[in-house]
C-alpha atoms as a printed R data frame, in Angstrom:
    type eleno elety resid chain resno       x       y       z
1   ATOM     1    CA   UNK     A     1  98.238 124.514 182.088
2   ATOM     2    CA   UNK     A     2  99.487 123.272 178.703
3   ATOM     3    CA   UNK     A     3  99.035 119.682 177.540
4   ATOM     4    CA   UNK     A     4 102.796 119.135 177.835
5   ATOM     5    CA   UNK     A     5 102.790 120.432 181.426
6   ATOM     6    CA   UNK     A     6  99.817 118.223 182.327
7   ATOM     7    CA   UNK     A     7 101.700 115.248 180.905
8   ATOM     8    CA   UNK     A     8 104.837 116.289 182.783
9   ATOM     9    CA   UNK     A     9 102.756 116.275 185.981
10  ATOM    10    CA   UNK     A    10 101.507 112.784 185.205
11  ATOM    11    CA   UNK     A    11 105.063 111.654 184.383
12  ATOM    12    CA   UNK     A    12 106.334 113.015 187.696
13  ATOM    13    CA   UNK     A    13 103.504 111.242 189.531
14  ATOM    14    CA   UNK     A    14 104.535 107.963 187.908
15  ATOM    15    CA   UNK     A    15 108.149 108.740 188.801
16  ATOM    16    CA   UNK     A    16 107.205 109.180 192.455
17  ATOM    17    CA   UNK     A    17 105.283 105.888 192.509
18  ATOM    18    CA   UNK     A    18 108.128 104.018 190.823
19  ATOM    19    CA   UNK     A    19 110.713 105.449 193.227
20  ATOM    20    CA   UNK     A    20 108.531 104.540 196.224
21  ATOM    21    CA   UNK     A    21 108.237 100.973 194.883
22  ATOM    22    CA   UNK     A    22 112.004 100.684 194.368
23  ATOM    23    CA   UNK     A    23 111.666 100.544 190.581
24  ATOM    24    CA   UNK     A    24 113.793 102.256 187.957
25  ATOM    25    CA   UNK     A    25 112.856 105.795 187.074
26  ATOM    26    CA   UNK     A    26 110.950 106.228 183.817
27  ATOM    27    CA   UNK     A    27 112.542 107.523 180.632
28  ATOM    28    CA   UNK     A    28 111.400 110.843 179.185
29  ATOM    29    CA   UNK     A    29 110.954 109.805 175.563
30  ATOM    30    CA   UNK     A    30 108.793 112.745 174.457
31  ATOM    31    CA   UNK     A    31 110.748 115.822 173.335
32  ATOM    32    CA   UNK     A    32 107.563 117.890 173.815
33  ATOM    33    CA   UNK     A    33 107.151 116.823 177.452
34  ATOM    34    CA   UNK     A    34 110.894 117.230 178.049
35  ATOM    35    CA   UNK     A    35 110.692 120.781 176.651
36  ATOM    36    CA   UNK     A    36 108.008 121.586 179.245
37  ATOM    37    CA   UNK     A    37 110.346 120.197 181.905
38  ATOM    38    CA   UNK     A    38 113.238 122.333 180.620
39  ATOM    39    CA   UNK     A    39 111.004 125.421 180.759
40  ATOM    40    CA   UNK     A    40 110.511 124.810 184.488
41  ATOM    41    CA   UNK     A    41 114.081 123.817 185.450
42  ATOM    42    CA   UNK     A    42 115.421 125.919 188.291
43  ATOM    43    CA   UNK     A    43 112.058 127.498 189.115
44  ATOM    44    CA   UNK     A    44 110.004 127.372 192.309
45  ATOM    45    CA   UNK     A    45 107.116 126.130 190.152
46  ATOM    46    CA   UNK     A    46 109.030 122.919 189.374
47  ATOM    47    CA   UNK     A    47 109.861 122.405 193.045
48  ATOM    48    CA   UNK     A    48 106.173 122.746 193.924
49  ATOM    49    CA   UNK     A    49 105.078 120.508 191.049
50  ATOM    50    CA   UNK     A    50 107.512 117.761 192.089
51  ATOM    51    CA   UNK     A    51 106.376 117.833 195.700
52  ATOM    52    CA   UNK     A    52 102.700 117.801 194.690
53  ATOM    53    CA   UNK     A    53 103.053 114.981 192.162
54  ATOM    54    CA   UNK     A    54 106.042 112.848 193.164
55  ATOM    55    CA   UNK     A    55 106.125 113.694 196.861
56  ATOM    56    CA   UNK     A    56 109.796 114.625 196.688
57  ATOM    57    CA   UNK     A    57 112.250 116.750 194.720
58  ATOM    58    CA   UNK     A    58 112.905 115.310 191.260
59  ATOM    59    CA   UNK     A    59 115.940 116.382 189.306
60  ATOM    60    CA   UNK     A    60 116.607 116.207 185.573
61  ATOM    61    CA   UNK     A    61 119.438 113.947 184.411
62  ATOM    62    CA   UNK     A    62 120.879 113.796 180.896
63  ATOM    63    CA   UNK     A    63 120.730 110.098 180.059
64  ATOM    64    CA   UNK     A    64 120.637 108.871 176.461
65  ATOM    65    CA   UNK     A    65 119.157 105.549 175.540
66  ATOM    66    CA   UNK     A    66 116.900 103.518 173.307
67  ATOM    67    CA   UNK     A    67 114.572 100.668 174.100
68  ATOM    68    CA   UNK     A    68 111.170  99.622 175.395
69  ATOM    69    CA   UNK     A    69 109.445 102.177 177.609
70  ATOM    70    CA   UNK     A    70 108.524 100.093 180.653
71  ATOM    71    CA   UNK     A    71 106.261 102.589 182.419
72  ATOM    72    CA   UNK     A    72 103.559 102.787 179.703
73  ATOM    73    CA   UNK     A    73 101.341 100.279 181.516
74  ATOM    74    CA   UNK     A    74 101.634 102.340 184.725
75  ATOM    75    CA   UNK     A    75 100.443 105.379 182.780
76  ATOM    76    CA   UNK     A    76  97.576 103.503 181.128
77  ATOM    77    CA   UNK     A    77  96.317 102.132 184.469
78  ATOM    78    CA   UNK     A    78  96.223 105.636 185.914
79  ATOM    79    CA   UNK     A    79  95.239 107.830 182.953
80  ATOM    80    CA   UNK     A    80  94.276 105.685 179.941
81  ATOM    81    CA   UNK     A    81  96.124 105.538 176.603
82  ATOM    82    CA   UNK     A    82  99.103 107.819 176.033
83  ATOM    83    CA   UNK     A    83  97.997 110.988 174.234
84  ATOM    84    CA   UNK     A    84  99.651 112.193 171.021
85  ATOM    85    CA   UNK     A    85 101.891 114.690 172.871
86  ATOM    86    CA   UNK     A    86 104.063 111.718 173.894
87  ATOM    87    CA   UNK     A    87 104.759 111.099 170.201
88  ATOM    88    CA   UNK     A    88 105.426 114.747 169.331
89  ATOM    89    CA   UNK     A    89 108.743 116.545 169.039
90  ATOM    90    CA   UNK     A    90 109.517 119.883 170.697
91  ATOM    91    CA   UNK     A    91 108.339 121.726 167.557
92  ATOM    92    CA   UNK     A    92 104.928 120.056 167.628
93  ATOM    93    CA   UNK     A    93 105.565 117.513 164.852
94  ATOM    94    CA   UNK     A    94 103.873 114.156 165.409
95  ATOM    95    CA   UNK     A    95 105.810 110.933 164.738
96  ATOM    96    CA   UNK     A    96 103.014 108.956 163.055
97  ATOM    97    CA   UNK     A    97 105.040 105.722 162.883
98  ATOM    98    CA   UNK     A    98 105.760 105.653 166.609
99  ATOM    99    CA   UNK     A    99 102.141 106.517 167.415
100 ATOM   100    CA   UNK     A   100 100.796 103.846 165.030
101 ATOM   101    CA   UNK     A   101 103.050 101.183 166.561
102 ATOM   102    CA   UNK     A   102 101.835 102.115 170.050
103 ATOM   103    CA   UNK     A   103  98.195 102.032 168.981
104 ATOM   104    CA   UNK     A   104  98.562  98.647 167.263
105 ATOM   105    CA   UNK     A   105 100.808  96.889 169.809
106 ATOM   106    CA   UNK     A   106 100.339  98.804 173.070
107 ATOM   107    CA   UNK     A   107 104.107  99.144 173.387
108 ATOM   108    CA   UNK     A   108 106.533 101.995 172.887
109 ATOM   109    CA   UNK     A   109 110.114 101.520 171.794
110 ATOM   110    CA   UNK     A   110 111.828 104.891 171.586
111 ATOM   111    CA   UNK     A   111 114.912 107.016 172.147
112 ATOM   112    CA   UNK     A   112 115.282 109.269 175.164
113 ATOM   113    CA   UNK     A   113 117.854 111.795 176.254
114 ATOM   114    CA   UNK     A   114 116.935 112.352 179.878
115 ATOM   115    CA   UNK     A   115 115.443 110.731 182.949
116 ATOM   116    CA   UNK     A   116 114.349 111.907 186.362
117 ATOM   117    CA   UNK     A   117 116.417 111.295 189.455
118 ATOM   118    CA   UNK     A   118 114.713 111.330 192.813
119 ATOM   119    CA   UNK     A   119 115.511 112.766 196.191
120 ATOM   120    CA   UNK     A   120 118.758 114.489 196.755
121 ATOM   121    CA   UNK     A   121 119.566 117.891 198.091
122 ATOM   122    CA   UNK     A   122 117.059 120.598 197.185
123 ATOM   123    CA   UNK     A   123 120.005 122.971 196.831
124 ATOM   124    CA   UNK     A   124 122.067 120.663 194.622
125 ATOM   125    CA   UNK     A   125 123.085 122.078 191.273
126 ATOM   126    CA   UNK     A   126 120.912 121.163 188.332
127 ATOM   127    CA   UNK     A   127 121.935 117.824 186.888
128 ATOM   128    CA   UNK     A   128 120.831 118.723 183.378
129 ATOM   129    CA   UNK     A   129 123.935 118.388 181.247
130 ATOM   130    CA   UNK     A   130 122.300 119.348 177.964
């Protein structure tokens, strides 16, 4: 399993916990992790991964935004500090400024272009609008 897919699994686990707690779904701010998600869209592997990690089907929703990433502390409690893949674009280029800010402040303020959406009909059309 690739680093991006491992991180996608962790992200989906956090998504499942946040949905179960009635919290907002997390933002997918890493283009590298989002690319791994796109590679699995519409496959049985993604269905299995979602059920194993989040406990329910998770769909992909185009959703642009910018701001603080609120789920970082959830990740750190479960897995430790965010690895560099979260600060890497889909081509493998690291954003050293974003990574340095995270390492010095413990916070992430970033752009995102998608978010998970929980539950729903397993046979619903893909909600990815990109």
